[in-house]
Amino acid sequence: MTVSISPDPLNLALGMPKAELHVHIEGTLEPELAFALARRNGVSLPYADEAALKAAYAFDSLQSFLDVYYACAAVLVTRADFCELMLAYLERAAADGVIHAEIFFDPQTHTARGIPFATVLEGLEDGLAEGARRWGVSGCLILCFLRHLPEDECLAALAGAEPFIGRIHGFGLDSSERGHPPSKFARLFARCRALGKPVVAHAGEEGPPAYITEALDVLGALRIDHGVRAVEDAAVLARLVREGIPLTVCPLSNTRLCVFKTMAEHSLPQLLAAGVRVTLNSDDPAYFGGYLNANIRAVQAAFGFDAATWYRLARNSFEASFATDEEKAGWIARLDAWFAEAGAAPA
Ligand code: HPA
Ligand code: ZN
């Protein structure tokens, strides 16, 4: 029996195989799991119950979100906790058609509370291995440094991670952007590059387009996380296109954190029209109203993209990944098969 897929662009996009390149594992902590872990570990959260926590999700800036995000991360204590968190994410991602995920983690958030780096890493790896077995999702870890902290503290965090270097796929930069330009971390990222790892950085989310330029020139970033303010500077936008720099765009995050007032005002259509290699991602899905397919639904409601645009976005997600050429070719063949079966051969 053959099952026909509706060639409606939204259905194509929801079901298509895709990669997720910008998701913070701590940002996948759902309120239910947060309270379960708080009880299990005897940690008290600064919210009376799940309803009170959800009520705190009325963010007006990146910082207002980060305050809640760091408070909730305190419930993660044991190796099993990190494994459970990873498995919960991978189950939801797989249901949304994600077949490859490059996942951020923030070790400084945990080591500062006395949790050993090895506990964090091993728990996340346990989850990745089990997720690969259960749902066939391939995954790897990108270690993010917290940019609100001094560079010396980040260098110490890197030194703590170096014994595990073969198990870390790349390095990134996150947390409060304003007032913490990429240039603050020139030495740190020189060391990351010397270790032979790909580098990414959050830039041009709340910060100005000049931070995107610094992330490329000073840090050697191969992808820019967010980068949605690039449209404010024609030279920065032209450079992203010319050099084929991928952006990991997170539409629900940007509207929830008031980078754009409404989805209709999001720069995504301008970025695509300019020819930027855009990918779509969920960032902190437990906090921003949903996982990758929720982002796709919100984007489609605002912009009504055609099948060719959805194909391009999924293809970009594989091409911009840090996987091998062979892995990428295999995933793109699956994407092509999905569109061909729907009778919507990509342009
Ligand atoms: N921006 C910066 N830091 C973060 C984010 C983000 O969107 N999510 C988690 N840490
Ligand atoms: Zn992010």
Tab-separated table of C-alpha atoms and ligand atoms in Angstrom:
chain	number	residue	atom	x	y	z
A	1	MET	CA	0.000	0.000	0.000
A	2	THR	CA	1.303	3.472	-0.792
A	3	VAL	CA	0.436	6.333	1.488
A	4	SER	CA	0.148	9.650	-0.264
A	5	ILE	CA	1.377	12.771	1.455
A	6	SER	CA	-0.559	15.955	0.986
A	7	PRO	CA	1.597	18.368	-1.036
A	8	ASP	CA	0.345	21.245	1.124
A	9	PRO	CA	3.528	23.191	1.997
A	10	LEU	CA	2.827	23.120	5.749
A	11	ASN	CA	2.329	19.348	5.808
A	12	LEU	CA	5.463	18.900	3.729
A	13	ALA	CA	7.451	21.036	6.164
A	14	LEU	CA	6.090	19.374	9.307
A	15	GLY	CA	6.884	15.887	8.065
A	16	MET	CA	10.149	16.519	6.224
A	17	PRO	CA	13.424	15.215	7.657
A	18	LYS	CA	15.489	18.065	9.101
A	19	ALA	CA	18.412	18.980	11.327
A	20	GLU	CA	18.272	21.201	14.405
A	21	LEU	CA	21.434	23.265	14.909
A	22	HIS	CA	20.410	25.697	17.658
A	23	VAL	CA	18.833	24.211	20.765
A	24	HIS	CA	20.063	24.660	24.348
A	25	ILE	CA	19.496	21.432	26.260
A	26	GLU	CA	18.806	23.439	29.436
A	27	GLY	CA	16.133	25.275	27.441
A	28	THR	CA	14.245	22.021	26.851
A	29	LEU	CA	13.479	21.624	30.574
A	30	GLU	CA	9.680	21.472	30.727
A	31	PRO	CA	7.957	22.699	33.931
A	32	GLU	CA	6.712	19.178	34.759
A	33	LEU	CA	10.222	17.737	34.639
A	34	ALA	CA	11.659	20.757	36.484
A	35	PHE	CA	9.339	20.169	39.453
A	36	ALA	CA	9.830	16.392	39.368
A	37	LEU	CA	13.614	16.836	39.510
A	38	ALA	CA	13.312	19.546	42.184
A	39	ARG	CA	11.388	17.094	44.392
A	40	ARG	CA	13.756	14.212	43.629
A	41	ASN	CA	16.871	16.267	44.405
A	42	GLY	CA	15.517	18.330	47.286
A	43	VAL	CA	16.107	21.578	45.384
A	44	SER	CA	13.650	24.408	45.925
A	45	LEU	CA	12.600	26.467	42.915
A	46	PRO	CA	11.687	30.140	43.355
A	47	TYR	CA	8.188	29.359	41.970
A	48	ALA	CA	5.358	27.848	44.051
A	49	ASP	CA	4.213	25.429	41.353
A	50	GLU	CA	4.136	24.775	37.602
A	51	ALA	CA	1.479	27.420	37.053
A	52	ALA	CA	3.592	30.052	38.819
A	53	LEU	CA	6.610	29.051	36.730
A	54	LYS	CA	4.637	29.268	33.508
A	55	ALA	CA	3.372	32.683	34.582
A	56	ALA	CA	7.021	33.797	34.755
A	57	TYR	CA	7.362	33.082	31.016
A	58	ALA	CA	6.154	36.596	30.129
A	59	PHE	CA	9.561	37.800	28.940
A	60	ASP	CA	10.383	41.307	27.748
A	61	SER	CA	14.086	40.790	26.929
A	62	LEU	CA	16.798	38.153	26.689
A	63	GLN	CA	17.859	38.854	30.288
A	64	SER	CA	14.343	38.400	31.687
A	65	PHE	CA	14.363	34.925	30.122
A	66	LEU	CA	17.881	34.037	31.231
A	67	ASP	CA	16.984	34.785	34.881
A	68	VAL	CA	14.283	32.065	34.775
A	69	TYR	CA	16.384	29.692	32.651
A	70	TYR	CA	19.333	29.749	35.096
A	71	ALA	CA	17.049	29.423	38.139
A	72	CYS	CA	15.413	26.289	36.711
A	73	ALA	CA	18.719	24.691	35.669
A	74	ALA	CA	19.504	24.275	39.396
A	75	VAL	CA	17.255	21.185	39.530
A	76	LEU	CA	19.697	19.256	37.289
A	77	VAL	CA	22.024	17.388	39.635
A	78	THR	CA	22.723	13.760	38.732
A	79	ARG	CA	23.928	11.974	35.607
A	80	ALA	CA	20.451	10.431	35.345
A	81	ASP	CA	18.861	13.920	35.384
A	82	PHE	CA	20.900	15.048	32.384
A	83	CYS	CA	20.097	11.790	30.588
A	84	GLU	CA	16.360	12.214	31.237
A	85	LEU	CA	16.471	15.808	29.972
A	86	MET	CA	18.214	14.754	26.761
A	87	LEU	CA	15.823	11.856	26.148
A	88	ALA	CA	12.782	14.083	26.626
A	89	TYR	CA	14.172	16.516	24.028
A	90	LEU	CA	15.100	13.820	21.511
A	91	GLU	CA	11.659	12.214	21.722
A	92	ARG	CA	9.981	15.514	20.874
A	93	ALA	CA	12.543	16.388	18.200
A	94	ALA	CA	12.152	12.984	16.509
A	95	ALA	CA	8.368	13.451	16.484
A	96	ASP	CA	8.993	16.704	14.566
A	97	GLY	CA	11.111	14.968	11.924
A	98	VAL	CA	14.511	15.925	13.351
A	99	ILE	CA	17.057	13.284	12.290
A	100	HIS	CA	20.193	15.162	13.374
A	101	ALA	CA	20.695	17.616	16.261
A	102	GLU	CA	23.744	19.665	17.297
A	103	ILE	CA	22.903	20.476	20.892
A	104	PHE	CA	24.257	23.287	23.076
A	105	PHE	CA	25.053	22.770	26.739
A	106	ASP	CA	26.224	25.333	29.315
A	107	PRO	CA	28.640	23.517	31.678
A	108	GLN	CA	29.475	26.667	33.687
A	109	THR	CA	25.841	26.832	34.856
A	110	HIS	CA	26.347	23.441	36.489
A	111	THR	CA	29.991	23.422	37.590
A	112	ALA	CA	29.344	26.706	39.442
A	113	ARG	CA	26.891	24.700	41.637
A	114	GLY	CA	29.448	21.990	42.296
A	115	ILE	CA	28.241	19.515	39.652
A	116	PRO	CA	31.289	17.866	38.042
A	117	PHE	CA	31.748	18.445	34.299
A	118	ALA	CA	31.921	14.659	33.809
A	119	THR	CA	28.467	14.201	35.382
A	120	VAL	CA	26.929	16.675	32.925
A	121	LEU	CA	28.719	15.259	29.890
A	122	GLU	CA	28.134	11.595	30.708
A	123	GLY	CA	24.439	12.137	31.417
A	124	LEU	CA	23.929	13.976	28.123
A	125	GLU	CA	25.872	11.274	26.279
A	126	ASP	CA	23.746	8.539	27.885
A	127	GLY	CA	20.688	10.329	26.541
A	128	LEU	CA	22.187	10.730	23.071
A	129	ALA	CA	23.069	7.023	22.874
A	130	GLU	CA	19.613	5.919	24.020
A	131	GLY	CA	17.922	8.440	21.704
A	132	ALA	CA	19.892	7.090	18.744
A	133	ARG	CA	18.749	3.564	19.636
A	134	ARG	CA	15.097	4.441	20.200
A	135	TRP	CA	14.422	7.023	17.477
A	136	GLY	CA	17.431	6.906	15.165
A	137	VAL	CA	18.312	10.551	15.829
A	138	SER	CA	21.974	11.414	15.413
A	139	GLY	CA	23.219	13.987	17.900
A	140	CYS	CA	26.336	15.726	19.125
A	141	LEU	CA	27.242	18.325	21.754
A	142	ILE	CA	28.456	21.914	21.395
A	143	LEU	CA	29.896	23.398	24.581
A	144	CYS	CA	28.771	27.010	25.092
A	145	PHE	CA	30.601	29.568	27.211
A	146	LEU	CA	28.646	32.142	29.209
A	147	ARG	CA	29.541	35.579	27.868
A	148	HIS	CA	28.382	37.506	30.954
A	149	LEU	CA	31.327	35.923	32.823
A	150	PRO	CA	34.976	37.083	32.592
A	151	GLU	CA	37.112	35.524	29.858
A	152	ASP	CA	39.460	34.047	32.483
A	153	GLU	CA	36.578	32.038	33.982
A	154	CYS	CA	35.699	30.765	30.514
A	155	LEU	CA	39.331	29.785	29.924
A	156	ALA	CA	39.242	27.840	33.199
A	157	ALA	CA	36.038	26.110	32.027
A	158	LEU	CA	37.769	25.171	28.777
A	159	ALA	CA	40.730	23.755	30.696
A	160	GLY	CA	38.262	21.625	32.710
A	161	ALA	CA	36.723	20.319	29.486
A	162	GLU	CA	39.969	19.551	27.688
A	163	PRO	CA	40.372	16.023	29.161
A	164	PHE	CA	37.062	15.222	27.384
A	165	ILE	CA	37.880	17.045	24.152
A	166	GLY	CA	37.261	14.068	21.849
A	167	ARG	CA	33.640	13.957	23.027
A	168	ILE	CA	32.902	17.645	22.337
A	169	HIS	CA	31.932	18.479	18.772
A	170	GLY	CA	32.374	22.250	18.838
A	171	PHE	CA	32.260	25.430	20.901
A	172	GLY	CA	29.760	28.275	21.148
A	173	LEU	CA	29.041	31.521	22.974
A	174	ASP	CA	25.713	32.336	24.646
A	175	SER	CA	24.007	34.244	27.502
A	176	SER	CA	23.580	38.033	27.839
A	177	GLU	CA	24.687	39.624	24.574
A	178	ARG	CA	24.486	43.375	25.169
A	179	GLY	CA	27.731	44.761	26.583
A	180	HIS	CA	29.538	41.436	26.046
A	181	PRO	CA	30.916	41.642	22.486
A	182	PRO	CA	32.617	38.659	20.866
A	183	SER	CA	35.968	40.502	21.029
A	184	LYS	CA	35.913	39.949	24.829
A	185	PHE	CA	36.653	36.270	24.065
A	186	ALA	CA	39.425	36.443	21.458
A	187	ARG	CA	41.915	34.348	23.478
A	188	LEU	CA	39.298	31.778	24.485
A	189	PHE	CA	38.204	31.064	20.934
A	190	ALA	CA	41.764	31.070	19.594
A	191	ARG	CA	42.315	28.168	21.997
A	192	CYS	CA	39.108	26.428	20.847
A	193	ARG	CA	40.229	26.695	17.219
A	194	ALA	CA	43.705	25.449	18.132
A	195	LEU	CA	41.990	22.344	19.545
A	196	GLY	CA	40.686	21.746	16.020
A	197	LYS	CA	37.004	22.343	16.791
A	198	PRO	CA	34.399	24.306	14.844
A	199	VAL	CA	33.216	27.495	16.525
A	200	VAL	CA	29.791	29.173	16.519
A	201	ALA	CA	28.551	32.239	18.382
A	202	HIS	CA	25.277	33.940	19.284
A	203	ALA	CA	25.425	37.379	17.660
A	204	GLY	CA	22.975	39.921	16.298
A	205	GLU	CA	20.101	38.662	18.463
A	206	GLU	CA	19.812	41.661	20.811
A	207	GLY	CA	23.292	42.938	19.983
A	208	PRO	CA	24.122	45.078	16.918
A	209	PRO	CA	25.211	43.771	13.495
A	210	ALA	CA	28.804	44.760	14.410
A	211	TYR	CA	28.804	41.804	16.834
A	212	ILE	CA	28.202	39.485	13.849
A	213	THR	CA	31.299	40.912	12.151
A	214	GLU	CA	33.334	40.415	15.347
A	215	ALA	CA	32.106	36.836	15.746
A	216	LEU	CA	33.341	36.080	12.214
A	217	ASP	CA	36.603	38.059	12.293
A	218	VAL	CA	37.716	37.700	15.904
A	219	LEU	CA	36.254	34.333	16.927
A	220	GLY	CA	36.346	32.571	13.557
A	221	ALA	CA	32.685	31.544	13.861
A	222	LEU	CA	31.523	29.204	11.086
A	223	ARG	CA	27.834	29.770	11.839
A	224	ILE	CA	26.064	32.661	13.515
A	225	ASP	CA	23.348	31.832	16.041
A	226	HIS	CA	20.361	34.158	15.484
A	227	GLY	CA	22.036	36.916	13.405
A	228	VAL	CA	18.561	38.268	12.646
A	229	ARG	CA	19.675	41.907	13.074
A	230	ALA	CA	22.003	41.519	10.051
A	231	VAL	CA	19.273	43.159	7.962
A	232	GLU	CA	20.061	46.471	9.706
A	233	ASP	CA	23.478	46.695	8.007
A	234	ALA	CA	23.656	46.168	4.240
A	235	ALA	CA	27.387	45.412	4.330
A	236	VAL	CA	26.988	42.718	7.002
A	237	LEU	CA	24.069	41.184	5.111
A	238	ALA	CA	26.036	41.179	1.839
A	239	ARG	CA	28.982	39.522	3.561
A	240	LEU	CA	26.838	36.704	4.997
A	241	VAL	CA	25.548	36.008	1.483
A	242	ARG	CA	28.962	36.300	-0.203
A	243	GLU	CA	30.676	33.990	2.288
A	244	GLY	CA	27.746	31.579	2.634
A	245	ILE	CA	27.664	31.950	6.419
A	246	PRO	CA	24.706	30.018	7.853
A	247	LEU	CA	22.359	31.667	10.366
A	248	THR	CA	20.525	29.511	12.920
A	249	VAL	CA	17.290	31.488	13.191
A	250	CYS	CA	14.804	30.824	16.021
A	251	PRO	CA	11.515	32.570	15.182
A	252	LEU	CA	9.481	31.847	18.337
A	253	SER	CA	12.453	32.801	20.520
A	254	ASN	CA	12.795	36.129	18.722
A	255	THR	CA	9.151	37.044	19.158
A	256	ARG	CA	8.933	35.797	22.777
A	257	LEU	CA	12.025	37.838	23.706
A	258	CYS	CA	10.687	40.897	21.871
A	259	VAL	CA	13.499	41.071	19.297
A	260	PHE	CA	10.524	41.487	16.922
A	261	LYS	CA	7.104	42.596	18.191
A	262	THR	CA	5.219	40.175	15.943
A	263	MET	CA	6.134	37.298	13.628
A	264	ALA	CA	5.017	39.418	10.676
A	265	GLU	CA	7.868	41.831	11.514
A	266	HIS	CA	10.531	39.108	11.692
A	267	SER	CA	13.486	39.573	9.312
A	268	LEU	CA	13.301	35.950	8.071
A	269	PRO	CA	11.739	36.801	4.659
A	270	GLN	CA	14.358	39.540	4.088
A	271	LEU	CA	17.185	37.162	4.981
A	272	LEU	CA	15.842	34.523	2.592
A	273	ALA	CA	15.246	37.040	-0.188
A	274	ALA	CA	18.830	38.297	0.172
A	275	GLY	CA	20.111	34.736	-0.248
A	276	VAL	CA	21.384	34.075	3.300
A	277	ARG	CA	21.776	30.379	4.242
A	278	VAL	CA	19.018	30.404	6.859
A	279	THR	CA	18.122	27.424	9.052
A	280	LEU	CA	15.136	27.236	11.437
A	281	ASN	CA	15.550	26.114	15.057
A	282	SER	CA	13.798	26.126	18.434
A	283	ASP	CA	16.455	27.639	20.804
A	284	ASP	CA	14.763	27.054	24.203
A	285	PRO	CA	11.562	25.265	23.228
A	286	ALA	CA	10.239	24.640	26.758
A	287	TYR	CA	10.203	28.403	27.340
A	288	PHE	CA	9.223	29.835	23.951
A	289	GLY	CA	6.051	27.981	23.025
A	290	GLY	CA	7.244	24.898	21.251
A	291	TYR	CA	9.687	22.699	19.406
A	292	LEU	CA	10.811	22.875	15.786
A	293	ASN	CA	7.444	22.152	14.205
A	294	ALA	CA	5.778	24.802	16.389
A	295	ASN	CA	8.272	27.258	14.880
A	296	ILE	CA	7.382	26.015	11.405
A	297	ARG	CA	3.667	26.449	12.076
A	298	ALA	CA	4.176	30.003	13.373
A	299	VAL	CA	6.366	30.941	10.390
A	300	GLN	CA	3.904	29.447	7.918
A	301	ALA	CA	0.972	31.278	9.537
A	302	ALA	CA	2.852	34.570	9.126
A	303	PHE	CA	4.497	34.117	5.726
A	304	GLY	CA	2.845	31.246	3.798
A	305	PHE	CA	6.072	29.910	2.259
A	306	ASP	CA	5.905	27.601	-0.761
A	307	ALA	CA	7.255	24.030	-0.914
A	308	ALA	CA	10.524	25.147	-2.533
A	309	THR	CA	11.276	27.477	0.401
A	310	TRP	CA	10.643	24.705	2.928
A	311	TYR	CA	12.881	22.384	0.939
A	312	ARG	CA	15.616	25.030	0.925
A	313	LEU	CA	15.345	25.543	4.705
A	314	ALA	CA	15.647	21.804	5.423
A	315	ARG	CA	18.480	21.383	2.935
A	316	ASN	CA	20.296	24.326	4.542
A	317	SER	CA	19.961	22.643	7.947
A	318	PHE	CA	21.863	19.591	6.698
A	319	GLU	CA	24.426	21.532	4.664
A	320	ALA	CA	25.186	23.881	7.577
A	321	SER	CA	25.688	21.024	10.043
A	322	PHE	CA	29.134	19.908	11.194
A	323	ALA	CA	28.544	16.346	9.973
A	324	THR	CA	30.654	14.574	7.345
A	325	ASP	CA	29.922	15.028	3.631
A	326	GLU	CA	28.777	11.406	3.524
A	327	GLU	CA	26.262	11.903	6.355
A	328	LYS	CA	24.967	15.097	4.749
A	329	ALA	CA	24.488	13.357	1.381
A	330	GLY	CA	22.514	10.556	3.064
A	331	TRP	CA	20.206	13.001	4.847
A	332	ILE	CA	19.661	15.113	1.725
A	333	ALA	CA	18.726	11.950	-0.192
A	334	ARG	CA	16.056	11.277	2.467
A	335	LEU	CA	14.816	14.863	2.114
A	336	ASP	CA	14.637	14.534	-1.683
A	337	ALA	CA	12.727	11.267	-1.331
A	338	TRP	CA	10.200	12.930	1.000
A	339	PHE	CA	9.465	15.683	-1.517
A	340	ALA	CA	9.465	13.304	-4.487
A	341	GLU	CA	6.960	11.016	-2.776
A	342	ALA	CA	4.689	13.978	-2.186
A	343	GLY	CA	4.838	14.874	-5.865
A	344	ALA	CA	6.493	18.169	-4.937
A	345	ALA	CA	9.884	17.743	-6.562
A	346	PRO	CA	12.149	20.502	-5.271
A	347	ALA	CA	13.008	23.354	-7.603
B	1	HPA	N1	20.550	33.771	23.571
B	1	HPA	C1	21.588	33.839	24.394
B	1	HPA	N2	21.816	32.948	25.335
B	1	HPA	C2	20.982	31.925	25.471
B	1	HPA	C3	19.888	31.808	24.658
B	1	HPA	C4	19.661	32.768	23.635
B	1	HPA	O1	18.721	32.720	22.838
B	1	HPA	N3	19.241	30.684	25.056
B	1	HPA	C5	19.960	30.144	26.064
B	1	HPA	N4	21.024	30.906	26.326
B	2	ZN	ZN	20.329	30.332	21.648
